[in-house]
Coordinates of C-alpha atoms and ligand atoms in Angstrom, one line a residue:
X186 CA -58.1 -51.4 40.5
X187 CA -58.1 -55.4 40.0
X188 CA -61.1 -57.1 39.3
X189 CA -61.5 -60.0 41.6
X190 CA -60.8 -63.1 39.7
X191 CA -62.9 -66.0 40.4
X192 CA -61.3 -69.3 40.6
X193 CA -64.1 -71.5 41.7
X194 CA -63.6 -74.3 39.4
X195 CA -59.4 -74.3 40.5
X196 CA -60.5 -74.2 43.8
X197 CA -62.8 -77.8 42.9
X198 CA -60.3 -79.1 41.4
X199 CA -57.7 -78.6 44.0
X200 CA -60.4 -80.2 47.0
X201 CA -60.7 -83.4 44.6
X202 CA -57.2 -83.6 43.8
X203 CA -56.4 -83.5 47.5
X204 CA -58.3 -86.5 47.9
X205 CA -56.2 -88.6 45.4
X206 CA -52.4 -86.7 45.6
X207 CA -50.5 -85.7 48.6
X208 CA -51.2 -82.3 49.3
X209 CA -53.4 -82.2 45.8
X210 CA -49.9 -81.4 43.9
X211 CA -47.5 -83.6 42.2
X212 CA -44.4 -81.0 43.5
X213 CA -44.8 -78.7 47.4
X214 CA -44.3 -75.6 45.9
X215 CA -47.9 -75.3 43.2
X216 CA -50.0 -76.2 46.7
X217 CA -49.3 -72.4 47.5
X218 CA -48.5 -73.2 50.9
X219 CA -46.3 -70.4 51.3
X220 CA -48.3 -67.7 50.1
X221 CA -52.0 -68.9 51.1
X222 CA -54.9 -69.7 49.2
X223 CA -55.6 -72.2 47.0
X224 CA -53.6 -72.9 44.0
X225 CA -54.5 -72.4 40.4
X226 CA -55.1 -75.1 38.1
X227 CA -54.0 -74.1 34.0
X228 CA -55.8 -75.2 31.3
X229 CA -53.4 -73.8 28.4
X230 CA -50.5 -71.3 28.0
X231 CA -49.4 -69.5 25.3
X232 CA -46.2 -67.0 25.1
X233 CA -46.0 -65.1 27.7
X234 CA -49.4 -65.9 28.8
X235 CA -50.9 -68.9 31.3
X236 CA -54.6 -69.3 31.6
X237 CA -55.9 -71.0 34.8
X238 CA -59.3 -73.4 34.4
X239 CA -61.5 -70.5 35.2
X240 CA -60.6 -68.5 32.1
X241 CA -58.4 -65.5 34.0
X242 CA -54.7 -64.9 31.9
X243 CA -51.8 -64.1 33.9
X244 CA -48.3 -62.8 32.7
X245 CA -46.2 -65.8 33.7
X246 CA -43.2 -65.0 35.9
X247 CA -43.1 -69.1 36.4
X248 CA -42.7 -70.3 33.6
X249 CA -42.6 -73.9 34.6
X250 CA -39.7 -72.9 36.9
X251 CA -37.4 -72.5 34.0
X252 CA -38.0 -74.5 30.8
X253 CA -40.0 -72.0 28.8
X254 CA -37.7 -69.5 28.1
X255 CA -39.1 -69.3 24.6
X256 CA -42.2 -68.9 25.8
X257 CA -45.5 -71.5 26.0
X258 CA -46.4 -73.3 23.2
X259 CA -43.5 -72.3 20.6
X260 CA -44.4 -73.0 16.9
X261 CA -41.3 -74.9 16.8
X262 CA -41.4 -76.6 20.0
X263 CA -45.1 -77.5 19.0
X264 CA -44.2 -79.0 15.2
X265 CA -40.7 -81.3 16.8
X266 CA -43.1 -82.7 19.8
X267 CA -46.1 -83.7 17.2
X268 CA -43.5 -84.6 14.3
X269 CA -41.8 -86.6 17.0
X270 CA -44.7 -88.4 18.5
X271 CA -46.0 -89.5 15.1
X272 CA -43.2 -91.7 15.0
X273 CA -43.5 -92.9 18.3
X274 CA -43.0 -92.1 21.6
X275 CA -40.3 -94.4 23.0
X276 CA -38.2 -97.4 22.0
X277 CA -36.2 -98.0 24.7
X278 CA -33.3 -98.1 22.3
X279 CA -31.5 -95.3 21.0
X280 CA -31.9 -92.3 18.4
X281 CA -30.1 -90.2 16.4
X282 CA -31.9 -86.8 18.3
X283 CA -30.3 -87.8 21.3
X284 CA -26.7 -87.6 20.4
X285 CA -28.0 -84.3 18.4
X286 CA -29.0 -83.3 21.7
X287 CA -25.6 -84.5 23.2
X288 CA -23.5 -82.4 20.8
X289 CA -25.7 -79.4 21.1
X290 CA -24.8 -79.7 24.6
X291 CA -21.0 -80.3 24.2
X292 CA -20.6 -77.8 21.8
X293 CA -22.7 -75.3 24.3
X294 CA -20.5 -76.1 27.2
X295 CA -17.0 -75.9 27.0
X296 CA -16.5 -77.9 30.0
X297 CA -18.6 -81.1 28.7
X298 CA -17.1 -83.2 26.4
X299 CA -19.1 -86.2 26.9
X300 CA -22.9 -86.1 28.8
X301 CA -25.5 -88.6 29.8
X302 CA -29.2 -87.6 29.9
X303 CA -31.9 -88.3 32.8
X304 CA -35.4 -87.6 33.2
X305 CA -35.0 -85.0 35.5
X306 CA -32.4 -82.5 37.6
X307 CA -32.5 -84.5 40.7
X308 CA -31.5 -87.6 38.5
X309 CA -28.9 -85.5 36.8
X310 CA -27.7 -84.3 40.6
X311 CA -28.0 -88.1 42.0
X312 CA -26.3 -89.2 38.9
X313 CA -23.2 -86.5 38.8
X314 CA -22.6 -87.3 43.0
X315 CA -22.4 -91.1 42.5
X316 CA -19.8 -90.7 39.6
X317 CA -17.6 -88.4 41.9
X318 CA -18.2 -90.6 44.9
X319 CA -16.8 -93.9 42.3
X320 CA -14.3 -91.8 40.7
X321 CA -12.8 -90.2 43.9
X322 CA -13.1 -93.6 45.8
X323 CA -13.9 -90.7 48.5
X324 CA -17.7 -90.4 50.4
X325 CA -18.2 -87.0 52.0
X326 CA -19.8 -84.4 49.7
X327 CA -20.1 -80.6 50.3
X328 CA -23.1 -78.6 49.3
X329 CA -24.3 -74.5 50.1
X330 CA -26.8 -73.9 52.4
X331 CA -29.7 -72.5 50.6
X332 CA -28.8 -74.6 47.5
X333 CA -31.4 -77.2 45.7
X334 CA -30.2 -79.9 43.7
X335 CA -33.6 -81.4 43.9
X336 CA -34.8 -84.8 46.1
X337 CA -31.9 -86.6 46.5
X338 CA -30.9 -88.3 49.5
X339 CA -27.4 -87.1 49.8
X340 CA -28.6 -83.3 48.7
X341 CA -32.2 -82.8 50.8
X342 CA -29.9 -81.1 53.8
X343 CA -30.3 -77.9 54.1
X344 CA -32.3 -77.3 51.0
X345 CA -33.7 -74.2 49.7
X346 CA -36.3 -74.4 47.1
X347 CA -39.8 -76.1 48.3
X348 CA -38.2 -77.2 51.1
X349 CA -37.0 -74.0 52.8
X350 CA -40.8 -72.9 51.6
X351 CA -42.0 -75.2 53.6
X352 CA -39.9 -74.4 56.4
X353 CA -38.4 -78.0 56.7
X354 CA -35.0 -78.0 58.2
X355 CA -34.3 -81.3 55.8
X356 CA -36.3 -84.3 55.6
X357 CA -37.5 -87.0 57.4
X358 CA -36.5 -90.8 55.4
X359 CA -33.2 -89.2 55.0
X360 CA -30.7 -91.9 57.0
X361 CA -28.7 -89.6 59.5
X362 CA -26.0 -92.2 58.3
X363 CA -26.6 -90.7 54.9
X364 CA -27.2 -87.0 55.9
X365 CA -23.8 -87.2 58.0
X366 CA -21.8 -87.4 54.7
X367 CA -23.2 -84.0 53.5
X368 CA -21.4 -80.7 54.5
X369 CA -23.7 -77.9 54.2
X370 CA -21.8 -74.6 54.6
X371 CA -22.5 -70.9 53.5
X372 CA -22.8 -69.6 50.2
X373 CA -20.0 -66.7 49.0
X374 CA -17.9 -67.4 52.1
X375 CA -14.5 -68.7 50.8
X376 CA -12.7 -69.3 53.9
X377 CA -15.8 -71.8 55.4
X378 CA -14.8 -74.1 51.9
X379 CA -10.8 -73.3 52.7
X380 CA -11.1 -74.7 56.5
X381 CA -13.6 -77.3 55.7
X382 CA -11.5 -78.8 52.1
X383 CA -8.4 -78.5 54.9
X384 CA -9.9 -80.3 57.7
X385 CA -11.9 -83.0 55.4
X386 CA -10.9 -82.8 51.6
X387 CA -8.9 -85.8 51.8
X388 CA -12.8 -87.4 52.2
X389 CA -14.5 -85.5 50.2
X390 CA -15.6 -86.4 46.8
X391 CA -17.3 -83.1 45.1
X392 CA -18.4 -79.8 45.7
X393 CA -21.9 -79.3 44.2
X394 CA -23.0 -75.6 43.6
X395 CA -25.8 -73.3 42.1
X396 CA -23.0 -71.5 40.2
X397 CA -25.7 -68.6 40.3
X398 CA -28.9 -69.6 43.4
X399 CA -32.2 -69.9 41.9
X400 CA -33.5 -71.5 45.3
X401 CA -32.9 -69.4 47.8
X402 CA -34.7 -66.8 45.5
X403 CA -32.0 -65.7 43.0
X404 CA -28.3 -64.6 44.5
X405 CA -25.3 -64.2 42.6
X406 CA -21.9 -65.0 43.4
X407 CA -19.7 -62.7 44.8
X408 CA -16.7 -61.5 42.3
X409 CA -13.8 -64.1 42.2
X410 CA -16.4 -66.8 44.0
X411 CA -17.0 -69.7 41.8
X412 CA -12.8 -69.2 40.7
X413 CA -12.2 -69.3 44.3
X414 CA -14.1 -72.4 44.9
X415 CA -12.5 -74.2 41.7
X416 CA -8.8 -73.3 42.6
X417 CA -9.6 -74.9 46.5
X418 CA -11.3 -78.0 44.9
X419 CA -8.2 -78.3 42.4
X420 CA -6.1 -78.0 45.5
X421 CA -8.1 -80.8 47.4
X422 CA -8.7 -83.0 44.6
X423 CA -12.6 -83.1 44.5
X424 CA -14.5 -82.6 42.1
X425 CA -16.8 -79.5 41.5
X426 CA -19.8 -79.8 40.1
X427 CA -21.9 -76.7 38.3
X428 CA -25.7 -77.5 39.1
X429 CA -27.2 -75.5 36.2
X430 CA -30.1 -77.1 36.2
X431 CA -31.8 -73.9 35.5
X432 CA -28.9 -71.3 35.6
X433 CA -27.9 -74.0 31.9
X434 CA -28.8 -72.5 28.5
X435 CA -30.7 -69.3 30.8
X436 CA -28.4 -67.0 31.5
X437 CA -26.3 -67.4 28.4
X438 CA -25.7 -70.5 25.9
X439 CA -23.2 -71.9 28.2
X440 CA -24.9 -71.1 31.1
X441 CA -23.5 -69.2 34.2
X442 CA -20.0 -71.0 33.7
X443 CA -19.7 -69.0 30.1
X444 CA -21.0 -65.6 32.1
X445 CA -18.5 -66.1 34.5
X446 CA -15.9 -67.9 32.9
X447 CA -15.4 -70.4 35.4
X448 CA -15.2 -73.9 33.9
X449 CA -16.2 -76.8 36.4
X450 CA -15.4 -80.5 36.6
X451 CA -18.7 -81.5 36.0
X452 CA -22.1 -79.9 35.2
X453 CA -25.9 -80.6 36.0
X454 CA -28.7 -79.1 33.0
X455 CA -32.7 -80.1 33.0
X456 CA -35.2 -77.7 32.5
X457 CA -34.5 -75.6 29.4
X458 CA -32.9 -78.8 27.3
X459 CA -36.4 -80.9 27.4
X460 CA -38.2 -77.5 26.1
X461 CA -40.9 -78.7 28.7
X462 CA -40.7 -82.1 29.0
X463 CA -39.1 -84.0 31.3
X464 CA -35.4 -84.2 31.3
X465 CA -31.9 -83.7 32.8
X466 CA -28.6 -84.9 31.7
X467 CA -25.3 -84.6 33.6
X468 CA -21.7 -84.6 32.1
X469 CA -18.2 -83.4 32.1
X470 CA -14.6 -84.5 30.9
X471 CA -14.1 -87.6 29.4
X472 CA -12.4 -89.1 32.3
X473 CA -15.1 -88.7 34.7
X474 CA -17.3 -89.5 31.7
X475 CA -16.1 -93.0 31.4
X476 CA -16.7 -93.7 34.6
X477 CA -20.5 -94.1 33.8
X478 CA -21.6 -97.2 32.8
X479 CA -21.2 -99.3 30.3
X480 CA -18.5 -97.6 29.7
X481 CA -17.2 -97.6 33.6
X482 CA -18.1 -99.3 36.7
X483 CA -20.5 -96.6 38.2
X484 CA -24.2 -97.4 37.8
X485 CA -27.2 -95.1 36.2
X486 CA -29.7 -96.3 33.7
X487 CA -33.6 -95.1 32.9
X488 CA -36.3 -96.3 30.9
X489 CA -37.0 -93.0 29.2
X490 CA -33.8 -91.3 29.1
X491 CA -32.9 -89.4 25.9
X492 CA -36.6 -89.6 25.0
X493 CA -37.4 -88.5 21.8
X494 CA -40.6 -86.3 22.5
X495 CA -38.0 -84.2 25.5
X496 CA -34.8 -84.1 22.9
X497 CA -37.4 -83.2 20.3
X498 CA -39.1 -80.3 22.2
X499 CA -35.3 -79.5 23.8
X500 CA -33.7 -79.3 20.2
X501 CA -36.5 -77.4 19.1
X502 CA -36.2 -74.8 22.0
X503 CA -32.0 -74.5 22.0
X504 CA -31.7 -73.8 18.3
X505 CA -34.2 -71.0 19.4
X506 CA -31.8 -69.4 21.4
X507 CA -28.9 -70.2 19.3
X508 CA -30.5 -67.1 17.4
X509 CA -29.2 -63.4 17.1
X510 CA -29.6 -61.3 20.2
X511 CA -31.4 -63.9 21.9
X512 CA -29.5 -63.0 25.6
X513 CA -29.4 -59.7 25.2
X514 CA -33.1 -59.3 24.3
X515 CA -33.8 -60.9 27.1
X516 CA -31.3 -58.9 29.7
X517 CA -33.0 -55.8 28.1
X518 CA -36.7 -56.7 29.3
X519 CA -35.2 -58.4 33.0
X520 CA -33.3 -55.3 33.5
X521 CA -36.4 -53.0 32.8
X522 CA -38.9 -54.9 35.0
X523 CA -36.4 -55.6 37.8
X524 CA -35.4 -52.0 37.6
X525 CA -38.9 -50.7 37.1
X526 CA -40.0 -52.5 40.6
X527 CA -36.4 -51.2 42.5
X528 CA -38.1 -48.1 41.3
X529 CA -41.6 -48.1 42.7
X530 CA -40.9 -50.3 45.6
X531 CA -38.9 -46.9 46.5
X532 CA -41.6 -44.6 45.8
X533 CA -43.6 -46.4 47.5
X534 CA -40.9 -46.9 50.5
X535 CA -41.3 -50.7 50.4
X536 CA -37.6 -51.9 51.5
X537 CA -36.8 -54.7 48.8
X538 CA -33.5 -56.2 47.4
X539 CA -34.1 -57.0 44.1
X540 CA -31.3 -59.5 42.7
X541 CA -30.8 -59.9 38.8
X542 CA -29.3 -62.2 36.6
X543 CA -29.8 -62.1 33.4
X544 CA -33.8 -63.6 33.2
X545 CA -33.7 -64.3 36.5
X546 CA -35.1 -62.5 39.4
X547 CA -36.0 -62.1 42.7
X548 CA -37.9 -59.5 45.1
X549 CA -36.6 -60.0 48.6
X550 CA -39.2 -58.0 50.9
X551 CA -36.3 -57.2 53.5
X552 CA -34.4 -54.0 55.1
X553 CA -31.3 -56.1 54.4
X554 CA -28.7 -53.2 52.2
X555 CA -28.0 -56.7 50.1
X556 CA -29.2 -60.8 49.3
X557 CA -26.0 -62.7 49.6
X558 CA -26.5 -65.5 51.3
X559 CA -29.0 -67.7 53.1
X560 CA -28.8 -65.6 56.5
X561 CA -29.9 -62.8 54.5
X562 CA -32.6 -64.5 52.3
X563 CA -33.9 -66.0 55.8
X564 CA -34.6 -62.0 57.0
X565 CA -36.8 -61.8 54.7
X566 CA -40.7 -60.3 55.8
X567 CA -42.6 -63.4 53.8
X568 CA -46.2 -62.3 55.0
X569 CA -45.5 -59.0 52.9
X570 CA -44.2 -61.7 50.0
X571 CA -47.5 -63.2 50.2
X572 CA -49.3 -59.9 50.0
X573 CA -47.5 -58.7 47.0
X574 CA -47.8 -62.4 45.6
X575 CA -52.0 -62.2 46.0
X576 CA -52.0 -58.5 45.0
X577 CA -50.2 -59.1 42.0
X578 CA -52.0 -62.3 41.1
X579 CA -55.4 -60.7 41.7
X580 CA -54.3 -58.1 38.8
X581 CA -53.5 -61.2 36.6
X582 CA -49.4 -61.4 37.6
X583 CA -48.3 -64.6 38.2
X584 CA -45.2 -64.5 40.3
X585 CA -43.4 -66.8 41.8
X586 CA -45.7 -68.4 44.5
X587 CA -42.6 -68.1 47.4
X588 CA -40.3 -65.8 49.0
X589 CA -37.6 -68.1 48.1
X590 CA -37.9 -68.7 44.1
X591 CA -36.9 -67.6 40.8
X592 CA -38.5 -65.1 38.4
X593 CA -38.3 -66.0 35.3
X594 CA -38.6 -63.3 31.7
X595 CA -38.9 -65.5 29.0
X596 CA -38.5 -64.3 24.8
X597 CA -42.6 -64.0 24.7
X598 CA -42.5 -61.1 27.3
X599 CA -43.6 -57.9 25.5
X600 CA -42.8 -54.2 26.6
X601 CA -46.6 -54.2 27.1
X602 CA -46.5 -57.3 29.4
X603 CA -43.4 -55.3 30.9
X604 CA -45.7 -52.1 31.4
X605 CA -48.7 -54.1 33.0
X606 CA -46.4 -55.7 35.4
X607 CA -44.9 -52.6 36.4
X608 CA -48.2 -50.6 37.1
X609 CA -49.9 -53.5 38.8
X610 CA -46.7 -53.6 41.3
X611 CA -47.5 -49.7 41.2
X612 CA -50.5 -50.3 42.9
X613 CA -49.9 -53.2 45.1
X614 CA -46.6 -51.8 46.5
X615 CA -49.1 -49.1 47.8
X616 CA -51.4 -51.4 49.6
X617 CA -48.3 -53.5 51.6
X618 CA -46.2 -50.2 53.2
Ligands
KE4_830 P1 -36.1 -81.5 39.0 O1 -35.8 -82.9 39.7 O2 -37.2 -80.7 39.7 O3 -36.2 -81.6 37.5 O4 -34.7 -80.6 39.3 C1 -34.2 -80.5 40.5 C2 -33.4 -79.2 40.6 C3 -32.0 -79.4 40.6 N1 -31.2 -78.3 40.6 C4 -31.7 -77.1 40.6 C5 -30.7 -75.9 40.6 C6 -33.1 -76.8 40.5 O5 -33.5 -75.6 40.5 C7 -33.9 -77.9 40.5 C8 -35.4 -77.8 40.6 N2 -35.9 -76.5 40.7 C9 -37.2 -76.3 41.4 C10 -37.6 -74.9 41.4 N3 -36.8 -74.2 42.3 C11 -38.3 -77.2 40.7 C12 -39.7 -76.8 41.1 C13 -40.4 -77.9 41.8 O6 -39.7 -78.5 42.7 O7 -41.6 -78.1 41.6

């Protein structure tokens, strides 16, 4: 049985912290708001392991929504951030980490010969959509509903991510003048992008896409998708962009475009490449590239971009998984926990889809056969989510905290974290038939 955890002083810090910051979170999706109940507040993680401000551990399914695939607290990731910072935390001028960082990248990616790093994905998603926009001289852009390329503007419309946890159809402050230059159509339907690249591709300036979703809860393309869309946006002239913001550097080295061999025009990365620290970067062929200023007309700048604490801690964490085995390993352990839960969901006749890619995962609570597309995320029973979410946190699991998210298996998770998982699911799967 789980022991009921206490979380008095998280639950005091969340009633002060909602005095002083919109909704007492600095992003939607901590505030819980899906699931119920008040969010925890950490006070330290190590490995696998997160520990809220009331002393409970919890296996971390989170981890940070991406970045910590090596796990919390890495050695290495510890000694670059405090060698680093010794020497100062910014200049405003540039380093030699960051074209480290920019080659690591380059060589990673096959499809990036030249990249610019931001302080976050939405900047890296802004950032990649302006240079199309310039380069194209064309204004319409087309995204997948379900999709979230962060808080941009041009991108909040039909959002997954905190937004479609939320339940917000889009945003208001978005300018319907704005808005009106975003196609949102579905995700693995081909002939929706054929019609709408024939009706409007002569205005449209990129196609942006989670190569493989994250934010509708995980979905993978269907077989011949992503060469589908890149032979229609070849066709069309507009540029496709890879948003692999957290698919980059997670499901292999070169991300989901080396999985499935399906190079883009440009690509978005954040997450894993600042090792936990704030970052994003966009970049692509040279042509487009150049574009950027000061090289090319189209604007982007920021005060901390290329910092050297985030290219220190991201340097720190990519020559980690430049290591033997290091994607395999972690396919192994994702395959026997998302496998392991297909299994006692079952037993337990619990209807779930359970979509895997490589370390990231999703359990869909729905009598839905498959998870393709936003329709089908949308069927999903969310009360029973939540149910599973508070049973498995109660028994010191921490899942993602919405129907609609990632689950992330970092290189900390042990066969033993594996096993706990498993049997606590054993038991909560019983109480949500
Ligand atoms: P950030 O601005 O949050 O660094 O990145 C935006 C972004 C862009 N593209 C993709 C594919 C993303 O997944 C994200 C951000 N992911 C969410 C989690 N689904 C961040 C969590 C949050 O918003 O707190």
């Amino acid at each position: 049985m789980s022991d009921k955890r206490t979380i008095t002083k998280s639950k005091k810090f969340f009633a002060n912290a909602r005095k002083v910051i919109p909704g007492g979170v600095n992003s939607p999706v901590r505030a819980f708001k899906a699931v119920g109940g008040d969010p925890i507040f950490i006070d330290h993680a190590a490995g696998s392991k997160l520990y809220d401000v009331d002393g409970n551990e919890y296996i971390d399914y989170v981890g940070s929504w991406g970045p910590m695939i090596c796990g919390h607290a890495h050695p290495d990731v510890v000694k670059a951030v405090s060698d680093a910072v010794a020497k100062g935390s910014s200049f405003g001028a540039s380093t030699e980490m960051e074209v480290e960082m920019a080659d690591m990248i380059v060589d990673g990616f096959q499809s990036i010969h030249m990249v610019r790093m931001v302080n976050s994905g939405t900047e890296a998603t802004m950032s990649a959509l302006r240079v199309a926009r310039g380069y194209s001289e064309k204004v319409k852009v087309i995204k997948l509903d379900g999709c979230y390329h962060g808080h941009g503007d041009s991108l909040l419309v039909k959002a997954g991510s905190g937004v479609e946890t939320l339940g917000l159809p889009d945003s208001p402050g978005v300018p319907a003048a704005l808005a009106n230059l975003t196609i949102s159509i579905p995700f693995n339907d081909l002939s929706a992008m054929e019609s709408v690249l024939e009706k409007e591709g002569d205005q449209v300036a990129c196609v942006i896409v989670e190569p493989v979703v994250g934010n509708m809860g995980v979905l993978a393309p269907e077989p011949e998708y992503l060469e589908g869309l890149k032979s229609l946006c070849e066709q069309s002239q507009t540029v496709l962009i890879f948003d692999e913001v957290m698919t980059g550097f997670r499901l292999a080295y070169g991300g989901a475009q080396e999985l499935y061999d399906v190079r883009p025009d440009m690509t978005t990365l954040g997450k894993i490449i600042g090792g936990g620290l704030p970052v994003g970067a966009y970049g692509g062929q040279v042509e487009l590239m150049n574009q950027v200023a000061p090289a090319g007309p189209v604007y982007q700048a920021g005060t901390l971009s290329g910092n050297p604490l985030a290219m220190a801690a991201g340097i720190a964490t990519l020559k980690l998984l430049k290591q033997e085995n290091v994607y395999e390993n972690l396919n192994q352990t994702s395959a026997k926990l998302a496998n392991g839960l297909k299994e006692i969901a079952w037993r337990a006749r619990v209807p779930v889809v359970i979509n895997r890619v490589g370390s990231m995962f999703t359990v869909f609570f729905t009598d839905e056969e498959r998870v393709k597309n936003y329709l089908d995320a949308k069927t999903c029973n969310t009360k029973r989510f939540s149910k599973f979410f508070a049973g498995m946190m109660e028994r010191g699991i921490y899942m993602a905290p919405s129907q609609f998210e990632a689950g992330f298996v970092s290189m900390a998770h042990s066969e033993e974290d594996i096993d706990k998982t498993l049997n606590a699911a054993e038991d909560v799967m019983k109480t949500i038939r």
